[in-house]
Amino acid sequence: MTLVFPQVLLALLPLGLLLFFTARIAGPPMWLRGALVLCLVLALAQPELRVRAAGSDVLVLVDRSRSMPPDALARASELIGLLEPQRRPGDRLGVLSFGRAPRVESPLDARARFSGFSAAIDAEASDLSAALDAAAELIPPARTGRVLVLSDG
C-alpha cells in the first residue's frame, strides 16, 4: 500500500495536540474523536493498493564501447543465456546495448531467445544515463522491473 500524499500525515501531530488540549473528554468519546481524526487524515493522504501482475521484467544493459574488455560480449551473451531458462511464468527478459546511444537488441519477451548482438553501435563513447532512461521507458509502470548493467563504468 502506498500513499499519494504522505506529507498529509504530518497533520496528525498538530491535530492530535489540538484534540488533547481542547477537546479533552474522558473515556470512549475521546478515543472515538481520535479515531475519526486518524481516519480523516488517512483519507486525505489517499492510500493506494496496487496489485501487481505475476512476473517481472529484467532488462540487461550491455556496454559495447571500446573501453570494454575484448571478451565482454561473449561474457554478456553467456550471462543472458543463463538468465533465459531462469524465467518463471510471466517473467520477461530483454536486452539493450549501448555505446553513444542505446539500441534494443531483444525486446522484453517471455519466450524469445537472445540471438546475439546485431545493432550498429557507435563504440567511441558510452552513455549509461541514456541507456538507463531507455530502460525506464521500456519497462511499463504497472510491472515490477529490474535492470542489470554490464559495464566498466
Backbone as CSV, one residue per row, in Angstrom:
resi,resn,N_x,N_y,N_z,CA_x,CA_y,CA_z,C_x,C_y,C_z
1,MET,0.849,-1.166,0.000,0.000,0.000,0.000,0.900,1.236,0.000
2,THR,0.545,2.197,-0.802,1.273,3.457,-0.858,0.297,4.603,-0.626
3,LEU,0.855,5.746,-0.298,0.047,6.944,-0.098,0.385,7.942,-1.191
4,VAL,-0.636,8.522,-1.811,-0.420,9.516,-2.857,0.184,10.782,-2.257
5,PHE,-0.324,11.199,-1.104,0.162,12.401,-0.431,0.611,12.050,0.989
6,PRO,1.781,11.420,1.157,2.201,11.030,2.509,2.500,12.221,3.417
7,GLN,2.762,13.382,2.845,3.048,14.563,3.659,1.849,14.990,4.495
8,VAL,0.654,14.549,4.130,-0.548,14.889,4.896,-0.487,14.269,6.292
9,LEU,0.261,13.181,6.443,0.368,12.531,7.749,1.007,13.450,8.789
10,LEU,1.737,14.458,8.342,2.322,15.427,9.267,1.241,16.206,10.014
11,ALA,0.058,16.261,9.464,-1.048,16.972,10.118,-1.543,16.235,11.355
12,LEU,-1.161,14.962,11.515,-1.592,14.213,12.695,-1.062,14.825,13.988
13,LEU,0.158,15.328,13.951,0.751,15.894,15.161,-0.019,17.123,15.670
14,PRO,-0.222,18.161,14.867,-0.971,19.305,15.398,-2.430,18.971,15.705
15,LEU,-3.051,18.119,14.897,-4.440,17.760,15.181,-4.548,16.940,16.459
16,GLY,-3.599,16.052,16.698,-3.585,15.275,17.935,-3.398,16.169,19.152
17,LEU,-2.488,17.140,19.038,-2.289,18.078,20.143,-3.530,18.943,20.371
18,LEU,-4.175,19.350,19.282,-5.400,20.137,19.403,-6.485,19.350,20.137
19,LEU,-6.645,18.083,19.761,-7.634,17.245,20.446,-7.276,17.065,21.914
20,PHE,-6.008,16.843,22.191,-5.587,16.572,23.556,-5.826,17.770,24.478
21,PHE,-5.546,18.976,23.975,-5.637,20.150,24.850,-7.009,20.829,24.851
22,THR,-7.768,20.723,23.784,-9.036,21.463,23.729,-10.267,20.585,23.901
23,ALA,-10.254,19.402,23.390,-11.458,18.560,23.418,-11.249,17.363,24.323
24,ARG,-10.668,17.594,25.458,-10.333,16.501,26.360,-11.575,16.035,27.113
25,ILE,-12.026,14.854,26.754,-13.175,14.229,27.405,-12.734,12.820,27.795
26,ALA,-12.941,12.450,29.017,-12.511,11.130,29.469,-13.381,10.043,28.861
27,GLY,-12.750,8.908,28.605,-13.488,7.737,28.168,-13.584,7.581,26.665
28,PRO,-14.589,6.805,26.245,-14.740,6.468,24.825,-14.930,7.648,23.874
29,PRO,-15.599,8.742,24.257,-15.734,9.833,23.287,-14.387,10.380,22.812
30,MET,-13.405,10.437,23.704,-12.085,10.935,23.298,-11.425,9.978,22.310
31,TRP,-11.538,8.689,22.567,-10.954,7.705,21.655,-11.652,7.725,20.295
32,LEU,-12.953,7.913,20.304,-13.690,7.983,19.040,-13.282,9.221,18.231
33,ARG,-13.091,10.335,18.911,-12.639,11.547,18.208,-11.241,11.343,17.623
34,GLY,-10.375,10.715,18.395,-9.026,10.435,17.887,-9.054,9.516,16.670
35,ALA,-9.883,8.480,16.722,-10.019,7.559,15.588,-10.583,8.271,14.368
36,LEU,-11.542,9.190,14.601,-12.126,9.949,13.500,-11.078,10.854,12.834
37,VAL,-10.264,11.519,13.631,-9.203,12.376,13.076,-8.203,11.535,12.298
38,LEU,-7.830,10.387,12.845,-6.892,9.498,12.156,-7.461,9.036,10.814
39,CYS,-8.721,8.635,10.789,-9.363,8.192,9.538,-9.435,9.324,8.521
40,LEU,-9.758,10.522,8.959,-9.847,11.662,8.039,-8.475,12.008,7.440
41,VAL,-7.449,11.985,8.275,-6.107,12.297,7.769,-5.642,11.211,6.801
42,LEU,-5.906,9.960,7.117,-5.544,8.881,6.187,-6.313,8.988,4.874
43,ALA,-7.555,9.379,4.930,-8.335,9.565,3.707,-7.769,10.703,2.866
44,LEU,-7.309,11.772,3.523,-6.693,12.885,2.780,-5.367,12.481,2.155
45,ALA,-4.680,11.516,2.758,-3.404,11.047,2.207,-3.616,10.164,0.978
46,GLN,-4.814,9.748,0.708,-5.219,8.937,-0.439,-4.397,7.647,-0.564
47,PRO,-4.691,6.664,0.282,-3.969,5.385,0.174,-4.324,4.662,-1.115
48,GLU,-3.325,3.970,-1.668,-3.487,3.200,-2.906,-2.979,1.796,-2.672
49,LEU,-3.711,0.828,-3.139,-3.272,-0.552,-3.078,-3.088,-1.024,-4.518
50,ARG,-1.848,-1.308,-4.868,-1.562,-1.784,-6.220,-1.361,-3.280,-6.193
51,VAL,-2.144,-3.950,-6.992,-1.996,-5.387,-7.133,-1.146,-5.615,-8.372
52,ARG,0.026,-6.121,-8.153,0.955,-6.314,-9.262,0.651,-7.624,-9.981
53,ALA,0.822,-7.576,-11.290,0.633,-8.775,-12.085,1.771,-9.752,-11.796
54,ALA,1.508,-11.002,-12.033,2.533,-12.012,-11.807,3.697,-11.788,-12.763
55,GLY,4.869,-11.998,-12.267,6.060,-11.880,-13.092,6.699,-10.512,-13.008
56,SER,7.913,-10.456,-13.501,8.642,-9.193,-13.514,9.460,-9.108,-14.792
57,ASP,9.937,-7.911,-15.064,10.745,-7.663,-16.252,12.199,-7.493,-15.845
58,VAL,13.095,-8.131,-16.592,14.531,-7.955,-16.396,15.084,-7.440,-17.712
59,LEU,15.732,-6.291,-17.642,16.334,-5.696,-18.826,17.842,-5.657,-18.610
60,VAL,18.580,-6.300,-19.499,20.038,-6.353,-19.405,20.609,-5.255,-20.290
61,LEU,21.374,-4.341,-19.692,22.048,-3.276,-20.434,23.500,-3.674,-20.625
62,VAL,23.927,-3.749,-21.878,25.280,-4.182,-22.189,26.043,-3.031,-22.824
63,ASP,27.147,-2.659,-22.196,28.022,-1.604,-22.705,28.874,-2.203,-23.820
64,ARG,28.781,-1.616,-25.016,29.562,-2.101,-26.160,30.590,-1.073,-26.618
65,SER,31.024,-0.205,-25.715,32.017,0.796,-26.080,33.403,0.152,-26.172
66,ARG,34.352,0.885,-26.715,35.706,0.358,-26.891,36.441,0.135,-25.581
67,SER,36.001,0.774,-24.519,36.686,0.628,-23.240,36.413,-0.721,-22.576
68,MET,35.455,-1.471,-23.088,35.138,-2.780,-22.520,36.209,-3.798,-22.919
69,PRO,36.449,-4.814,-22.087,37.422,-5.858,-22.431,37.012,-6.593,-23.702
70,PRO,37.973,-7.215,-24.389,37.669,-7.885,-25.666,36.631,-9.005,-25.560
71,ASP,36.593,-9.712,-24.444,35.656,-10.832,-24.317,34.348,-10.436,-23.627
72,ALA,34.080,-9.160,-23.515,32.889,-8.687,-22.799,31.596,-9.128,-23.478
73,LEU,31.538,-9.095,-24.796,30.308,-9.502,-25.492,30.047,-10.993,-25.322
74,ALA,31.098,-11.796,-25.341,30.922,-13.233,-25.135,30.424,-13.511,-23.720
75,ARG,30.969,-12.804,-22.738,30.515,-12.975,-21.358,29.068,-12.517,-21.194
76,ALA,28.717,-11.412,-21.834,27.346,-10.908,-21.756,26.376,-11.902,-22.393
77,SER,26.745,-12.455,-23.539,25.890,-13.450,-24.193,25.723,-14.680,-23.318
78,GLU,26.795,-15.089,-22.656,26.721,-16.246,-21.763,25.798,-15.955,-20.580
79,LEU,25.917,-14.773,-20.009,25.055,-14.398,-18.885,23.587,-14.355,-19.305
80,ILE,23.318,-13.788,-20.464,21.935,-13.733,-20.962,21.413,-15.142,-21.197
81,GLY,22.275,-16.013,-21.725,21.898,-17.415,-21.918,21.587,-18.125,-20.607
82,LEU,22.261,-17.732,-19.533,21.972,-18.313,-18.222,20.687,-17.746,-17.615
83,LEU,20.368,-16.513,-17.949,19.149,-15.894,-17.421,17.882,-16.427,-18.082
84,GLU,17.967,-16.765,-19.357,16.762,-17.166,-20.107,16.034,-18.364,-19.499
85,PRO,16.707,-19.453,-19.131,15.942,-20.574,-18.549,15.461,-20.318,-17.122
86,GLN,15.921,-19.251,-16.489,15.523,-18.948,-15.120,14.189,-18.214,-15.046
87,ARG,13.621,-17.850,-16.192,12.347,-17.122,-16.195,11.229,-17.995,-15.653
88,ARG,10.430,-17.409,-14.779,9.238,-18.080,-14.277,8.049,-17.629,-15.124
89,PRO,6.895,-18.230,-14.963,5.724,-17.797,-15.743,5.429,-16.320,-15.508
90,GLY,5.293,-15.579,-16.582,5.006,-14.154,-16.512,6.237,-13.271,-16.543
91,ASP,7.429,-13.841,-16.348,8.665,-13.057,-16.392,9.048,-12.771,-17.835
92,ARG,9.624,-11.582,-18.051,10.086,-11.211,-19.385,11.538,-10.760,-19.295
93,LEU,12.302,-11.051,-20.363,13.714,-10.691,-20.429,13.946,-9.901,-21.702
94,GLY,14.721,-8.832,-21.588,15.064,-8.014,-22.742,16.528,-7.613,-22.672
95,VAL,17.079,-7.265,-23.842,18.488,-6.872,-23.919,18.573,-5.546,-24.652
96,LEU,19.330,-4.630,-24.062,19.545,-3.316,-24.650,21.051,-3.073,-24.638
97,SER,21.638,-2.801,-25.793,23.065,-2.497,-25.831,23.237,-0.994,-26.033
98,PHE,24.365,-0.488,-25.585,24.575,0.945,-25.704,26.042,1.258,-25.909
99,GLY,26.235,2.337,-26.618,27.525,2.972,-26.802,27.239,4.447,-26.625
100,ARG,27.335,5.189,-27.715,26.952,6.602,-27.647,25.438,6.744,-27.486
101,ALA,24.685,5.772,-28.038,23.217,5.777,-27.944,22.742,4.347,-27.691
102,PRO,21.632,4.175,-26.973,21.126,2.822,-26.703,20.368,2.248,-27.897
103,ARG,20.448,0.938,-28.054,19.735,0.209,-29.107,19.129,-1.055,-28.497
104,VAL,17.896,-1.346,-28.855,17.221,-2.547,-28.363,17.697,-3.740,-29.189
105,GLU,18.323,-4.690,-28.524,18.781,-5.918,-29.185,17.681,-6.981,-29.165
106,SER,16.993,-7.051,-28.032,15.915,-8.018,-27.876,14.839,-7.370,-27.001
107,PRO,13.626,-7.164,-27.515,12.580,-6.527,-26.700,12.163,-7.450,-25.550
108,LEU,11.501,-6.869,-24.561,11.016,-7.666,-23.434,10.046,-8.720,-23.944
109,ASP,10.362,-9.983,-23.660,9.531,-11.076,-24.139,9.628,-12.234,-23.154
110,ALA,8.553,-12.996,-23.039,8.522,-14.106,-22.088,9.145,-15.374,-22.650
111,ARG,9.197,-15.519,-23.979,9.676,-16.761,-24.561,10.855,-16.619,-25.516
112,ALA,11.111,-15.427,-25.993,12.136,-15.251,-27.031,13.523,-15.599,-26.512
113,ARG,14.351,-16.095,-27.408,15.749,-16.411,-27.121,16.621,-15.325,-27.717
114,PHE,17.657,-14.962,-26.992,18.587,-13.937,-27.473,19.465,-14.544,-28.557
115,SER,19.510,-13.883,-29.725,20.250,-14.430,-30.856,21.606,-13.779,-31.070
116,GLY,21.964,-12.824,-30.268,23.276,-12.183,-30.398,23.141,-10.689,-30.633
117,PHE,24.276,-10.014,-30.574,24.316,-8.566,-30.749,24.412,-8.240,-32.230
118,SER,23.431,-7.477,-32.729,23.418,-7.163,-34.153,23.235,-5.678,-34.444
119,ALA,22.796,-4.896,-33.470,22.548,-3.469,-33.702,23.867,-2.725,-33.873
120,ALA,23.877,-1.755,-34.788,25.068,-0.939,-35.008,25.201,0.061,-33.860
121,ILE,26.370,0.079,-33.259,26.636,0.928,-32.089,27.858,1.794,-32.368
122,ASP,27.761,3.061,-31.974,28.924,3.951,-32.019,29.726,3.676,-30.749
123,ALA,30.841,2.978,-30.889,31.611,2.498,-29.744,32.596,3.524,-29.198
124,GLU,32.590,4.735,-29.704,33.550,5.742,-29.259,33.183,6.338,-27.898
125,ALA,31.991,6.112,-27.432,31.564,6.647,-26.136,30.546,5.687,-25.530
126,SER,30.288,5.853,-24.242,29.224,5.077,-23.606,28.393,6.022,-22.754
127,ASP,27.111,6.085,-23.091,26.183,6.968,-22.395,25.249,6.120,-21.535
128,LEU,25.704,5.814,-20.330,24.927,4.980,-19.427,23.622,5.660,-19.029
129,SER,23.647,6.963,-18.875,22.445,7.703,-18.494,21.341,7.535,-19.536
130,ALA,21.689,7.659,-20.806,20.692,7.490,-21.871,20.171,6.051,-21.904
131,ALA,21.052,5.089,-21.629,20.639,3.687,-21.611,19.665,3.422,-20.461
132,LEU,19.932,3.996,-19.297,19.014,3.820,-18.168,17.674,4.500,-18.433
133,ASP,17.701,5.648,-19.094,16.449,6.313,-19.464,15.645,5.457,-20.439
134,ALA,16.333,4.865,-21.418,15.659,3.992,-22.382,15.080,2.762,-21.686
135,ALA,15.813,2.218,-20.712,15.317,1.063,-19.961,14.075,1.426,-19.169
136,ALA,14.070,2.615,-18.576,12.901,3.056,-17.808,11.682,3.222,-18.706
137,GLU,11.891,3.609,-19.946,10.769,3.746,-20.879,10.250,2.392,-21.350
138,LEU,11.122,1.383,-21.410,10.710,0.067,-21.895,9.921,-0.730,-20.849
139,ILE,10.202,-0.496,-19.578,9.516,-1.249,-18.526,8.222,-0.514,-18.173
140,PRO,7.071,-1.157,-18.367,5.794,-0.499,-18.066,5.662,-0.193,-16.574
141,PRO,5.002,0.905,-16.220,4.866,1.266,-14.806,4.064,0.258,-13.988
142,ALA,3.204,-0.507,-14.621,2.363,-1.448,-13.885,3.090,-2.742,-13.538
143,ARG,4.311,-2.935,-14.026,5.055,-4.173,-13.771,6.293,-3.897,-12.932
144,THR,6.722,-4.919,-12.235,7.965,-4.843,-11.488,9.106,-5.025,-12.471
145,GLY,10.086,-4.148,-12.410,11.199,-4.232,-13.350,12.545,-4.139,-12.663
146,ARG,13.517,-4.819,-13.261,14.892,-4.765,-12.778,15.795,-4.496,-13.964
147,VAL,16.892,-3.811,-13.691,17.863,-3.508,-14.739,19.211,-4.061,-14.294
148,LEU,19.809,-4.875,-15.146,21.129,-5.433,-14.903,22.101,-4.729,-15.856
149,VAL,23.073,-4.008,-15.307,24.003,-3.228,-16.122,25.329,-3.977,-16.198
150,LEU,25.779,-4.246,-17.424,27.079,-4.858,-17.664,27.955,-3.802,-18.324
151,SER,28.790,-3.152,-17.498,29.582,-2.041,-17.992,30.867,-1.937,-17.187
152,ASP,31.798,-1.145,-17.688,33.038,-0.900,-16.953,32.997,0.412,-16.190
153,GLY,31.943,1.144,-16.316,31.902,2.423,-15.620,30.534,2.798,-15.300
